[in-house]
Coordinates of C-alpha atoms and ligand atoms in Angstrom, one line a residue:
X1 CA -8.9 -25.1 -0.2
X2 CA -11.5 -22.6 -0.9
X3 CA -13.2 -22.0 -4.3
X4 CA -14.4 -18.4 -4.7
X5 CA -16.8 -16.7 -7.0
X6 CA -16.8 -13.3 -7.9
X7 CA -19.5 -11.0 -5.6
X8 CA -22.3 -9.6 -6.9
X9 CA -24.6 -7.2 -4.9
X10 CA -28.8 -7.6 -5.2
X11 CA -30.0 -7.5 -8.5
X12 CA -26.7 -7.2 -10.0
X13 CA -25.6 -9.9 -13.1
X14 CA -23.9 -13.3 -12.2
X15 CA -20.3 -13.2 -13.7
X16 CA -19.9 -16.2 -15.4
X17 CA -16.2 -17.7 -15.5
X18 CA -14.7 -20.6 -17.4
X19 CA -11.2 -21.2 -15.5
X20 CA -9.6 -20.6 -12.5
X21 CA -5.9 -19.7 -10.9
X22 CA -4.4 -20.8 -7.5
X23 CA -3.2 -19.8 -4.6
X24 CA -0.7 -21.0 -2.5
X25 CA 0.2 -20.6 1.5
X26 CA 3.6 -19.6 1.3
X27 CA 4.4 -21.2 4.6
X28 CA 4.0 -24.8 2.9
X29 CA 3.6 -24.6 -0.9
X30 CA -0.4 -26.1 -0.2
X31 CA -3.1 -24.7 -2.6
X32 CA -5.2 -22.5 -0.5
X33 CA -7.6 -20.4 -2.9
X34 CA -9.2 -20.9 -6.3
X35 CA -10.0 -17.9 -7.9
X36 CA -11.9 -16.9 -11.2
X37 CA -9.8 -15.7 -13.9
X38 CA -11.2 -12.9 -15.0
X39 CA -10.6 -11.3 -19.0
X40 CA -10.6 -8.1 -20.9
X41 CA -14.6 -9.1 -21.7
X42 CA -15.0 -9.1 -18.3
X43 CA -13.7 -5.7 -17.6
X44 CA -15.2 -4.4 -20.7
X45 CA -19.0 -5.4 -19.1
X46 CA -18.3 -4.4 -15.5
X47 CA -17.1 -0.8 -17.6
X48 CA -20.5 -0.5 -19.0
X49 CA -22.2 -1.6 -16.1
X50 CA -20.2 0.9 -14.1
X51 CA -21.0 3.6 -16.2
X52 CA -24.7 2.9 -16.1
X53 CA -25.2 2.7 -11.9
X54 CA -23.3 6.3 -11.8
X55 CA -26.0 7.8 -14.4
X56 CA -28.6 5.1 -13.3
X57 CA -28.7 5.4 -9.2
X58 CA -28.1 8.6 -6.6
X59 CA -24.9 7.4 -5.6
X60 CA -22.8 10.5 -7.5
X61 CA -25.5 12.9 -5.7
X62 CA -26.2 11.2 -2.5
X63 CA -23.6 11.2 0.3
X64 CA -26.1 10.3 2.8
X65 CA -26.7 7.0 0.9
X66 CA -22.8 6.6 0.8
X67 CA -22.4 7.1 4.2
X68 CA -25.0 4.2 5.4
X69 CA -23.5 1.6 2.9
X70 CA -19.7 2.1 3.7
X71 CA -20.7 2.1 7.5
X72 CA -23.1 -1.2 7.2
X73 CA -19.5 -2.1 5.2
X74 CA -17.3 -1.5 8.2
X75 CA -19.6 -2.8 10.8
X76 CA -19.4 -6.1 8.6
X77 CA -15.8 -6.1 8.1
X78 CA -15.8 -5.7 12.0
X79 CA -17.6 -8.5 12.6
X80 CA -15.2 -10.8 10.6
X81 CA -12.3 -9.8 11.2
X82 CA -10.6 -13.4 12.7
X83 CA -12.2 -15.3 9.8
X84 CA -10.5 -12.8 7.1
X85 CA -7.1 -12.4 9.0
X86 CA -6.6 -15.8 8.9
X87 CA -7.4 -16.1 5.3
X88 CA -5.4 -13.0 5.4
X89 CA -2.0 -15.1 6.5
X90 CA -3.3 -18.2 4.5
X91 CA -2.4 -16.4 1.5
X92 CA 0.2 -13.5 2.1
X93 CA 2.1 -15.6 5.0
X94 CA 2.3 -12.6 7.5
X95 CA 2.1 -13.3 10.9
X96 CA -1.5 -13.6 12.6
X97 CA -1.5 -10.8 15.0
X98 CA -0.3 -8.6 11.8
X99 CA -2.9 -9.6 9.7
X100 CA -5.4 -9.1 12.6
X101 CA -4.2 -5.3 12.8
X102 CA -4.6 -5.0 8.9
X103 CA -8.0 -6.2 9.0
X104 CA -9.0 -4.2 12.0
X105 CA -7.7 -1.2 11.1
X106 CA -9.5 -0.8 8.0
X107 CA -12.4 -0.5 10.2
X108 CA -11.8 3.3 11.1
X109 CA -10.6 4.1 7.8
X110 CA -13.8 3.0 6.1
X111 CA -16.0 4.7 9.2
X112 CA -13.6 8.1 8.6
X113 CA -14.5 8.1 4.9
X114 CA -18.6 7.4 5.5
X115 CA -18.0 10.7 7.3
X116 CA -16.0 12.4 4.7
X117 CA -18.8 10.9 2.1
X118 CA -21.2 13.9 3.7
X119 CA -18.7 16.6 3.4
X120 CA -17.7 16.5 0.3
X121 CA -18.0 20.4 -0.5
X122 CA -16.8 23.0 -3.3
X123 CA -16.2 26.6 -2.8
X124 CA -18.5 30.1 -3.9
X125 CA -17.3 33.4 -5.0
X126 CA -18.7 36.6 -5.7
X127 CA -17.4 37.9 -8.1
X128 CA -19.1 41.5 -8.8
X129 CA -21.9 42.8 -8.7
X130 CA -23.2 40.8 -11.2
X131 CA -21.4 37.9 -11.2
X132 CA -21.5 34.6 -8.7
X133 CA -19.5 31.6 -9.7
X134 CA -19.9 27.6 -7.4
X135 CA -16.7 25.7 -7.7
X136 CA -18.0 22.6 -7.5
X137 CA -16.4 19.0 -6.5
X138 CA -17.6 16.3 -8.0
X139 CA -16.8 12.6 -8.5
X140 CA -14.1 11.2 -11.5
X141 CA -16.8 9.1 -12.8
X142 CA -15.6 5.1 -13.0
X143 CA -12.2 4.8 -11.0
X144 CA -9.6 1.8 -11.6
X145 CA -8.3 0.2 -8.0
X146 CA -5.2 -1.3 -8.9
X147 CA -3.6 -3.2 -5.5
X148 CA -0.4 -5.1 -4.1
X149 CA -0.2 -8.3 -2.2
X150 CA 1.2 -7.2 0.4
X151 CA -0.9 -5.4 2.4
X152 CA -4.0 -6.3 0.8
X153 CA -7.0 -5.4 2.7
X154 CA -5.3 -2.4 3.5
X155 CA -4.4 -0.8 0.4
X156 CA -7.3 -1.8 -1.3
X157 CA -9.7 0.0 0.8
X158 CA -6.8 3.1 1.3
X159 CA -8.3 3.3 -2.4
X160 CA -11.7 2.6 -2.5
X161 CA -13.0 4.1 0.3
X162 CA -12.1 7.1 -0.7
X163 CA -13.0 6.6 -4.0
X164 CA -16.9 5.5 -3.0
X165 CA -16.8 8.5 -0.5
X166 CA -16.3 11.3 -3.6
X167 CA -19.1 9.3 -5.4
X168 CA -17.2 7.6 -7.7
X169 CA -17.5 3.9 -9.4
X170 CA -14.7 1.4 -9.3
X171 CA -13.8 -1.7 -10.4
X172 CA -11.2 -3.1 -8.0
X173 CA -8.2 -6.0 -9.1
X174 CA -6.0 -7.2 -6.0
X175 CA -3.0 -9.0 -6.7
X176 CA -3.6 -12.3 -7.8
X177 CA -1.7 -13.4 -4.9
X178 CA -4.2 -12.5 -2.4
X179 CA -7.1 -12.5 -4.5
X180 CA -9.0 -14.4 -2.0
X181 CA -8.6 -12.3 1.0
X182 CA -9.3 -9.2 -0.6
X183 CA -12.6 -10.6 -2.7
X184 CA -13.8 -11.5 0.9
X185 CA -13.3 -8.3 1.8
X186 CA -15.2 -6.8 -1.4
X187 CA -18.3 -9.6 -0.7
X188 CA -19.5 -7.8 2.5
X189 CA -19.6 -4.5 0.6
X190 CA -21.8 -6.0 -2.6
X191 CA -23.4 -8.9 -0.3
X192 CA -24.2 -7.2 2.9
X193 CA -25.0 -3.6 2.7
X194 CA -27.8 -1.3 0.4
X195 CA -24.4 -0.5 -2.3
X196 CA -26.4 0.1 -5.7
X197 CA -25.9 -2.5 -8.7
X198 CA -22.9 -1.9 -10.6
X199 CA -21.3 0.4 -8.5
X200 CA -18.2 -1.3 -7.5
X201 CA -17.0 -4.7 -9.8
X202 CA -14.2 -6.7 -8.3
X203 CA -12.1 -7.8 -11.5
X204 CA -9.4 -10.9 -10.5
X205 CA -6.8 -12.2 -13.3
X206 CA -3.7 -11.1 -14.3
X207 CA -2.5 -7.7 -14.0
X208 CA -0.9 -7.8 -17.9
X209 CA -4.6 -9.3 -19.2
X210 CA -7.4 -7.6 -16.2
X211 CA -5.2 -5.0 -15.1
X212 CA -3.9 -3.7 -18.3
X213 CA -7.7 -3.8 -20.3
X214 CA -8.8 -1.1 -17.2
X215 CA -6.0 1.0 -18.0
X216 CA -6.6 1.3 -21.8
X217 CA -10.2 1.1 -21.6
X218 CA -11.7 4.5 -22.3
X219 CA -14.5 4.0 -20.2
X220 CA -12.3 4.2 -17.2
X221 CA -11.6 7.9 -15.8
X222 CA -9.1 7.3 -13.4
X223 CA -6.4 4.5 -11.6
X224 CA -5.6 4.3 -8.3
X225 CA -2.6 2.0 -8.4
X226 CA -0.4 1.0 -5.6
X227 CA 2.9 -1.2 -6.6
X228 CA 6.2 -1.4 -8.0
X229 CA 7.5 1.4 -10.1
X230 CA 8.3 -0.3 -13.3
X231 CA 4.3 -1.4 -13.1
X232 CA 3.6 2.3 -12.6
X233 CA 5.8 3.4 -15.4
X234 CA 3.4 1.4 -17.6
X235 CA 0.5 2.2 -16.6
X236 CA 1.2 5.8 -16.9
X237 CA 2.2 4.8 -20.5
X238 CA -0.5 3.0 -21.5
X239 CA -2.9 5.3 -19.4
X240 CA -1.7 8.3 -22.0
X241 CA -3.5 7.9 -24.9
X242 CA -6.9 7.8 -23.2
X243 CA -5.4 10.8 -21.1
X244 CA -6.7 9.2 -17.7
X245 CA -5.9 10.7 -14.3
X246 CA -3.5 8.4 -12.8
X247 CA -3.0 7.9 -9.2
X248 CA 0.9 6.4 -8.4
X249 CA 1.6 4.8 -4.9
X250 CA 4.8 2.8 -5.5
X251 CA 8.4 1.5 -4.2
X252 CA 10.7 2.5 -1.8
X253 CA 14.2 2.7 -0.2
X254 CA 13.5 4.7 2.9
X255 CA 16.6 5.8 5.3
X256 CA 16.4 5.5 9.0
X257 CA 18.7 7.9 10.2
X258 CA 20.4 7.2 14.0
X259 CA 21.8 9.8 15.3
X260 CA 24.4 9.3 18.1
X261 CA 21.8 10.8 20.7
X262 CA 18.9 8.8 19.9
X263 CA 17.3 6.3 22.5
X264 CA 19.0 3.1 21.2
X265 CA 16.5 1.1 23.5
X266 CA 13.7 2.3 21.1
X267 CA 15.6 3.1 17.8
X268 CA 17.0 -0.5 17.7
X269 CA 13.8 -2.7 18.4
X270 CA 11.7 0.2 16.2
X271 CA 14.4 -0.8 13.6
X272 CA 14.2 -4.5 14.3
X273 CA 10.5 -4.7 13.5
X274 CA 10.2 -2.5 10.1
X275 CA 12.7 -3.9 8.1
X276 CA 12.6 -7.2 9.0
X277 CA 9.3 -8.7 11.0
X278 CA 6.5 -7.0 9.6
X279 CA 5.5 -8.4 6.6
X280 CA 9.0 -10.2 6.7
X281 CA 10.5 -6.8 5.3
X282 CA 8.0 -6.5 2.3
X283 CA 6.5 -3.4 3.1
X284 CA 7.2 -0.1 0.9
X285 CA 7.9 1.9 3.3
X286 CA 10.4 -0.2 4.5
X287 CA 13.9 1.1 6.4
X288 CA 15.6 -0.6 4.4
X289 CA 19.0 1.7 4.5
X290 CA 20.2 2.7 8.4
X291 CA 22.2 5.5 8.7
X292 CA 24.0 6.0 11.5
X293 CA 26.2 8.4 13.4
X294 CA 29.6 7.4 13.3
X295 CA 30.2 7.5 17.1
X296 CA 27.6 5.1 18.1
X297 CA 27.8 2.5 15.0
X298 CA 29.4 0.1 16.4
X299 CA 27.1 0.0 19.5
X300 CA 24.0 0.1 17.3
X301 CA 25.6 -2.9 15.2
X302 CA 26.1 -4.8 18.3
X303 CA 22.5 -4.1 19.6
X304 CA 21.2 -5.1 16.0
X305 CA 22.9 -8.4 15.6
X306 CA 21.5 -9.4 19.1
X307 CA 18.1 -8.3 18.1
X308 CA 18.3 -10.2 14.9
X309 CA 19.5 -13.4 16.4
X310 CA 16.7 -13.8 18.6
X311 CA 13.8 -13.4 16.0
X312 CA 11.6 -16.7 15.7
X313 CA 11.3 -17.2 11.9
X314 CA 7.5 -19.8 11.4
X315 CA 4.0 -19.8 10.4
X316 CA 2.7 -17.2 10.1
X317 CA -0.5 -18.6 12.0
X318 CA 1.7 -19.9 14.7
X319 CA 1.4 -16.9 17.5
X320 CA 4.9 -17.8 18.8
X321 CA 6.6 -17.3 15.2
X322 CA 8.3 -13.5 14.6
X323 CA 8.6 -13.5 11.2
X324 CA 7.0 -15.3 8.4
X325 CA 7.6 -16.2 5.2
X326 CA 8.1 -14.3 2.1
X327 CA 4.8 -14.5 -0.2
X328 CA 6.1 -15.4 -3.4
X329 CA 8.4 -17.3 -4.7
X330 CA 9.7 -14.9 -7.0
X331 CA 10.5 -12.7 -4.0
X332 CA 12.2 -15.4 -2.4
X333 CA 14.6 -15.9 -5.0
X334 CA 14.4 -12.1 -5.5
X335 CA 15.9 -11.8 -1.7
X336 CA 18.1 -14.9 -1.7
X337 CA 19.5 -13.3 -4.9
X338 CA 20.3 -9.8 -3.1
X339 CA 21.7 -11.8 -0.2
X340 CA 24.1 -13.4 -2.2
X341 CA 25.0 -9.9 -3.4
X342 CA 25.4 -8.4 -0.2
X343 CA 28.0 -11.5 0.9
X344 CA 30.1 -10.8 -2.0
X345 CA 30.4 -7.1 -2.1
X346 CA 30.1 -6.3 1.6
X347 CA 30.6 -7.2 4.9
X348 CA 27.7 -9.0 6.7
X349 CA 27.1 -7.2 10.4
X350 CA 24.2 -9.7 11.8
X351 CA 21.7 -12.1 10.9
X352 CA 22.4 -14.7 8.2
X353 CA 21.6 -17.8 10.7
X354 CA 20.5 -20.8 9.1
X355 CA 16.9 -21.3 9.1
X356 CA 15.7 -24.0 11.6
X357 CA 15.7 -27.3 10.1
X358 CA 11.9 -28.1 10.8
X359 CA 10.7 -25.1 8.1
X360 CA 8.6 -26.8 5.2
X361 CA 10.7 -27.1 2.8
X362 CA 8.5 -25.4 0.0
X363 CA 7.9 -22.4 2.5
X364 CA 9.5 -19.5 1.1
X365 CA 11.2 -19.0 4.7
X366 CA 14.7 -16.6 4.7
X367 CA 16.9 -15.3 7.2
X368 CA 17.2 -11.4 8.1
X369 CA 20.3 -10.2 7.1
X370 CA 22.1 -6.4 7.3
X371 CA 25.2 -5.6 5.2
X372 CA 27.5 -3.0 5.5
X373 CA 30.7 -1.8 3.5
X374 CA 28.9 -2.1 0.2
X375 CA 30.0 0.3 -2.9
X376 CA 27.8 2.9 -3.6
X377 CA 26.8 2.0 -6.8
X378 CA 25.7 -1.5 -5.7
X379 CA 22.4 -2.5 -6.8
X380 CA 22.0 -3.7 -3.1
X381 CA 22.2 -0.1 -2.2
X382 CA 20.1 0.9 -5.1
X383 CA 17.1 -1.1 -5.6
X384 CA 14.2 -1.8 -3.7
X385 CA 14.4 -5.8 -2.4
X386 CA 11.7 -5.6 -0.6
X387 CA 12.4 -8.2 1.8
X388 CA 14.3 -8.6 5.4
X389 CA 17.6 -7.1 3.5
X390 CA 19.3 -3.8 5.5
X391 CA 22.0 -1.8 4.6
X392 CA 24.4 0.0 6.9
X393 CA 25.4 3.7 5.8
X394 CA 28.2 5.4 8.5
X395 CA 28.1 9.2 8.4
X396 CA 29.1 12.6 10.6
X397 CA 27.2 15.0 11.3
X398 CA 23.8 16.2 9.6
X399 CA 24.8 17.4 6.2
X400 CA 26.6 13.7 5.6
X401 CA 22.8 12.1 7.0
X402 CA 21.1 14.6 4.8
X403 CA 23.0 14.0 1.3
X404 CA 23.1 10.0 2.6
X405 CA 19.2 10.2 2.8
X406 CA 18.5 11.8 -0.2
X407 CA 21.0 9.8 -2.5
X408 CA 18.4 7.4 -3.9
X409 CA 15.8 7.8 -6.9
X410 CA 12.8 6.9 -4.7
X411 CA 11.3 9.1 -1.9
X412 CA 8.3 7.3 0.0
X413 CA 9.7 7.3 3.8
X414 CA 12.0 8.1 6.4
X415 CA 12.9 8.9 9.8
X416 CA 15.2 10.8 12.3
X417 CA 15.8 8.9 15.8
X418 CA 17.7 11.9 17.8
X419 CA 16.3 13.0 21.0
X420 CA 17.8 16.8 20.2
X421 CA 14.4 18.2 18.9
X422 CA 16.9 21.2 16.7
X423 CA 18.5 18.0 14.5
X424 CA 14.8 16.7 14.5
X425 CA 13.5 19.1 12.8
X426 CA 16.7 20.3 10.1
X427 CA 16.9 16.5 9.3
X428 CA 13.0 15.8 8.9
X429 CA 12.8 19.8 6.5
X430 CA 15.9 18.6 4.1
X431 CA 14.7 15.1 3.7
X432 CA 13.3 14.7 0.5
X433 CA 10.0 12.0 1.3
X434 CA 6.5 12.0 1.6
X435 CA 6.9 11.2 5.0
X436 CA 9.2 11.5 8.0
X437 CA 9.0 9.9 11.2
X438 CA 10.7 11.1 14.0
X439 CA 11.6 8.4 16.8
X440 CA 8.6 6.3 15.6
X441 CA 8.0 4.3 12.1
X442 CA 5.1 3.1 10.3
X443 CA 2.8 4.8 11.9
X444 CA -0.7 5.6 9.3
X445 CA -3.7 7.0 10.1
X446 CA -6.4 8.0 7.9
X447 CA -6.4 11.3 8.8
X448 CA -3.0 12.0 7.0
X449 CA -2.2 12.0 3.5
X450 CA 0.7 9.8 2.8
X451 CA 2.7 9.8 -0.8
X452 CA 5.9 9.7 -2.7
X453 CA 8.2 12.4 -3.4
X454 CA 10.6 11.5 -6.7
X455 CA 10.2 7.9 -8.5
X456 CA 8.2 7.1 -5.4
X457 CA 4.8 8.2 -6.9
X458 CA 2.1 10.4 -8.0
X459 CA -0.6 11.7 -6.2
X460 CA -1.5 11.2 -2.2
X461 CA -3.8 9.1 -0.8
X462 CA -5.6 9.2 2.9
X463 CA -7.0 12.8 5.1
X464 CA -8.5 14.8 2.9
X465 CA -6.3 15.1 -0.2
X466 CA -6.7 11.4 -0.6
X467 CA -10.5 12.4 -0.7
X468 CA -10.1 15.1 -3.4
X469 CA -8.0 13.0 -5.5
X470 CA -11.2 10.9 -6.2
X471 CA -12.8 14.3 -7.6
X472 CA -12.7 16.9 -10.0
X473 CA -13.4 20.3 -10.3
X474 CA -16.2 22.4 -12.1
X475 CA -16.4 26.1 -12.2
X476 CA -19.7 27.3 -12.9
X477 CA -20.6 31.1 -13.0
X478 CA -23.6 32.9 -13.0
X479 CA -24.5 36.2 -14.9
X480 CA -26.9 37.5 -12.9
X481 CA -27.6 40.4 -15.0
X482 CA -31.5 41.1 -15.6
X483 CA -32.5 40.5 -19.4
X484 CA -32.9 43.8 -21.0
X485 CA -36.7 44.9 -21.6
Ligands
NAD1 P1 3.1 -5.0 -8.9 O1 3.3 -3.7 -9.6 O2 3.7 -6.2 -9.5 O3 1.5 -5.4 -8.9 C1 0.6 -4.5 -8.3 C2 -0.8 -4.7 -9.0 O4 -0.7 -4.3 -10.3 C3 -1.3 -6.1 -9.0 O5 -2.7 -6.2 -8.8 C4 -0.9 -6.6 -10.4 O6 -1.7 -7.6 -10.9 C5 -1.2 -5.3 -11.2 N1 -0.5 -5.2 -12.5 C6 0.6 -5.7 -12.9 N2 0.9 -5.4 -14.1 C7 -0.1 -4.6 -14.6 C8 -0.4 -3.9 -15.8 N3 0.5 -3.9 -16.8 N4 -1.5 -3.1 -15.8 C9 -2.3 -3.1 -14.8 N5 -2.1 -3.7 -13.6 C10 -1.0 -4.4 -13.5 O7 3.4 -4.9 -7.4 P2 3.4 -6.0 -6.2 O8 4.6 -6.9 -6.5 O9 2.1 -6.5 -6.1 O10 3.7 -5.1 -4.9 C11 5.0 -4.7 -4.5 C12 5.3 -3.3 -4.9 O11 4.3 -2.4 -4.4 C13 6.6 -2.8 -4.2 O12 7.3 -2.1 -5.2 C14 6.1 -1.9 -3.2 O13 7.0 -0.9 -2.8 C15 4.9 -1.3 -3.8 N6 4.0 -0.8 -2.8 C16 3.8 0.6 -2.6 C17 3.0 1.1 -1.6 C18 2.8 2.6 -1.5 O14 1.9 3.0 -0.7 N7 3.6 3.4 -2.1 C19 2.4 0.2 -0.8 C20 2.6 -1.2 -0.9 C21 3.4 -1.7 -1.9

């Protein structure tokens, strides 16, 4: 078990702390992480202290300065990558070689925002003779990184690295559940590179105590929050009457649409591994309903209940294992609940094995299951589970896979397996989603901006609009007339 203190860079105040919350590997139910609990005093101080480092230092005016410390940052990060991936799967329970990715991946997406750190440029106009006006970008001020558990490392730095890179302040809170993980990740930036004092404040504690005093406080500018809808619908409540910029990344219930030309070899095992063995199905931008052409369902069912069979559900830290466990517990009633469900009002098409019998009894280990035949105002069919839960949608033709697709309140993801590049591109235009992929799935890169259409969010985050949402806007003009006399 490892005990954990909040970072601080050079020179910066030691937090003090007075209790403590746990973590546990959801593989085995064992304690893994001791983290401070951290209170609305806490937030209030890292505010001020916030607020001071942006009028106090160059960071808002030097993007040379925030270029060097976010690449000493990645160069660290790339240097302990094992030792964080591990604590990575220690908490979350996600499989090794996933958590490796996670970790490693951040790598270029800090290194592309050092770059964007020295580009960060407004616009001139003349306008007349006498008349010249700068549109100028500059930072928020002190920004509010709010963060899942589920892809930690990840979407905490999908955040903050653009949120550094625009010259801003932050204070970051992970989800308790991975506090650990991502406060490692947060020690080599305030421990191991020339940040200033006070510019970034890692804040771990509840997200109804921590979470909720950065969203009132009126120091704060703006929140970058990725997680559930419900969450978001409250912070953009209590966000109001401060009248703070909110940033919304949030849930999901993306259609994979099959159509009865696509390349079953790739559609299926593509299928196969995004709703149901990476991050054991928790991941918003989940498949979690297939659609799929009439003519070929019953192929593609066969196919998927073959596929599902042979999936190796273990420990996450065992390289043999497929899928891991879910990483709370509350999830894994959450999923056995929906499973339940799906038995009762549909018709189960694969998965649903039992669980082998030497699991750890408190690991919060399910089986992949995909339903069909459900009514279409099933809660199943409805909700985000979030979990190794499919559905199965039949339809004909493109109009049935378009209204299909779009029948949901959410509108994060999808994609369109079809090798006719005509259906491609009609299906991908009417789809109503931030993003489509077509014959691929989860693929990110921080290049691209990525967001949610409908309930799905506010905002976009990555490329460059994920570098602009970190700033603001200020017109200045200039009357360059001569004084008279
Ligand atoms: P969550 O909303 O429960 O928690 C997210 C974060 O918000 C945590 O740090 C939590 O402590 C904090 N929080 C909770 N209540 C708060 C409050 N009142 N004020 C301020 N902060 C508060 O979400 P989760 O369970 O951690 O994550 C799962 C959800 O995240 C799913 O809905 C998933 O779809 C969504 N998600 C979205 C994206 C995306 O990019 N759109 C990515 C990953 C996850």
């Amino acid at each position: 078990m490892k005990t954990y203190k909040i970072p601080v860079c050079n020179g910066g105040e030691n937090i003090v702390h007075d209790s403590y919350f746990d973590i546990t590997n959801p593989a085995n139910g064992d304690i893994v992480s001791r983290i401070p609990k951290m209170t609305e005093g806490h937030v209030d101080r890292a505010v001020s202290a916030a607020t001071g480092a942006m009028a106090g230092t160059d960071w808002a005016h030097d993007g040379v300065l925030r270029a060097k410390v976010m690449l000493q940052w990645a160069d660290k990060l790339e240097e302990n990558i094992a030792p964080i991936a591990r604590q990575l799967t220690l908490e979350n329970g996600k499989l090794i070689g996933e958590a490796t990715y996670e970790v490693s991946s951040q790598v270029g997406v800090i290194r592309y925002n050092a770059g964007l750190a020295r580009t960060v440029s407004g616009r001139s106009h003349s306008l007349g003779r006498d008349s010249f006006a700068v549109v100028a970008r500059e930072p928020m001020g002190v920004i509010a990184v709010i963060s899942p558990w589920n892809w930690p490392v990840t979407l905490m730095i999908r955040d903050l690295a653009p949120a550094l890179a625009a010259g801003n302040a932050a204070l970051v809170k992970p989800a308790s559940q991975t506090a650990g993980v991502s406060l490692d990740v947060l020690r080599l930036l305030l421990e191991e590179t020339d940040i200033p004092p006070g510019i970034v404040h890692p804040i771990t504690g509840s997200g109804r105590s921590a979470g909720q005093a950065m969203v009132v406080h009126p120091g704060i500018d703006m929140i970058a929050f990725t997680g559930d809808c419900s969450t978001g619908r409250n912070i953009m409540r209590d966000a109001s009457p401060t009248l703070k910029k909110v940033a919304l990344e949030l849930g999901g219930k993306s259609p994979m649409v099959v159509c009865a030309d696509a390349d079953l070899d790739k559609a299926v095992p593509t299928l196969v591994s995004a709703i149901f063995t990476t991050t054991s199905g928790q991941i918003c931008t989940a498949p979690s309903r297939l659609l799929v052409e009439r003519s070929i369902e019953d192929e593609l069912c066969r196919r998927l209940k073959e596929a599902i069979a042979t999936i190796r559900i273990g420990d996450g830290l065992d390289r043999a294992s497929q899928m891991g466990p879910l990483t709370t517990r509350d999830q894994y009633e959450k999923v056995l609940k929906f499973t339940e469900m799906g038995h009762r009002e549909g018709h189960l098409v694969a998965g649903g094995e039992p669980l082998p019998e030497d699991l750890p009894a408190k690991g919060n280990f399910v089986a992949p299951v995909a339903f069909a035949n459900l009514p279409n105002d099933s809660s199943l069919d409805r909700e985000e589970i979030f979990g190794p839960v499919l559905i199965i949608k039949a339809f004909e033709g493109d109009d049935e896979a378009i209204a299909l697709a779009n029948d949901t309140e959410f509108g994060l993801a999808s994609a369109v397996f079809t090798e006719n590049v005509h259906r491609a591109w009609r299906i991908s235009r009417a789809i109503k989603a931030g993003t489509v992929w077509v014959n691929t799935y989860n693929r990110f890169y921080p290049e691209v901006e990525v967001g949610g259409y409908k309930q799905s969010g506010i905002g976009r985050m990555a490329g460059l609009d994920g570098l602009h949402e970190f700033t603001q806007t200020k017109f200045i003009n200039f009357d360059s007339i001569p004084p008279q006399g």
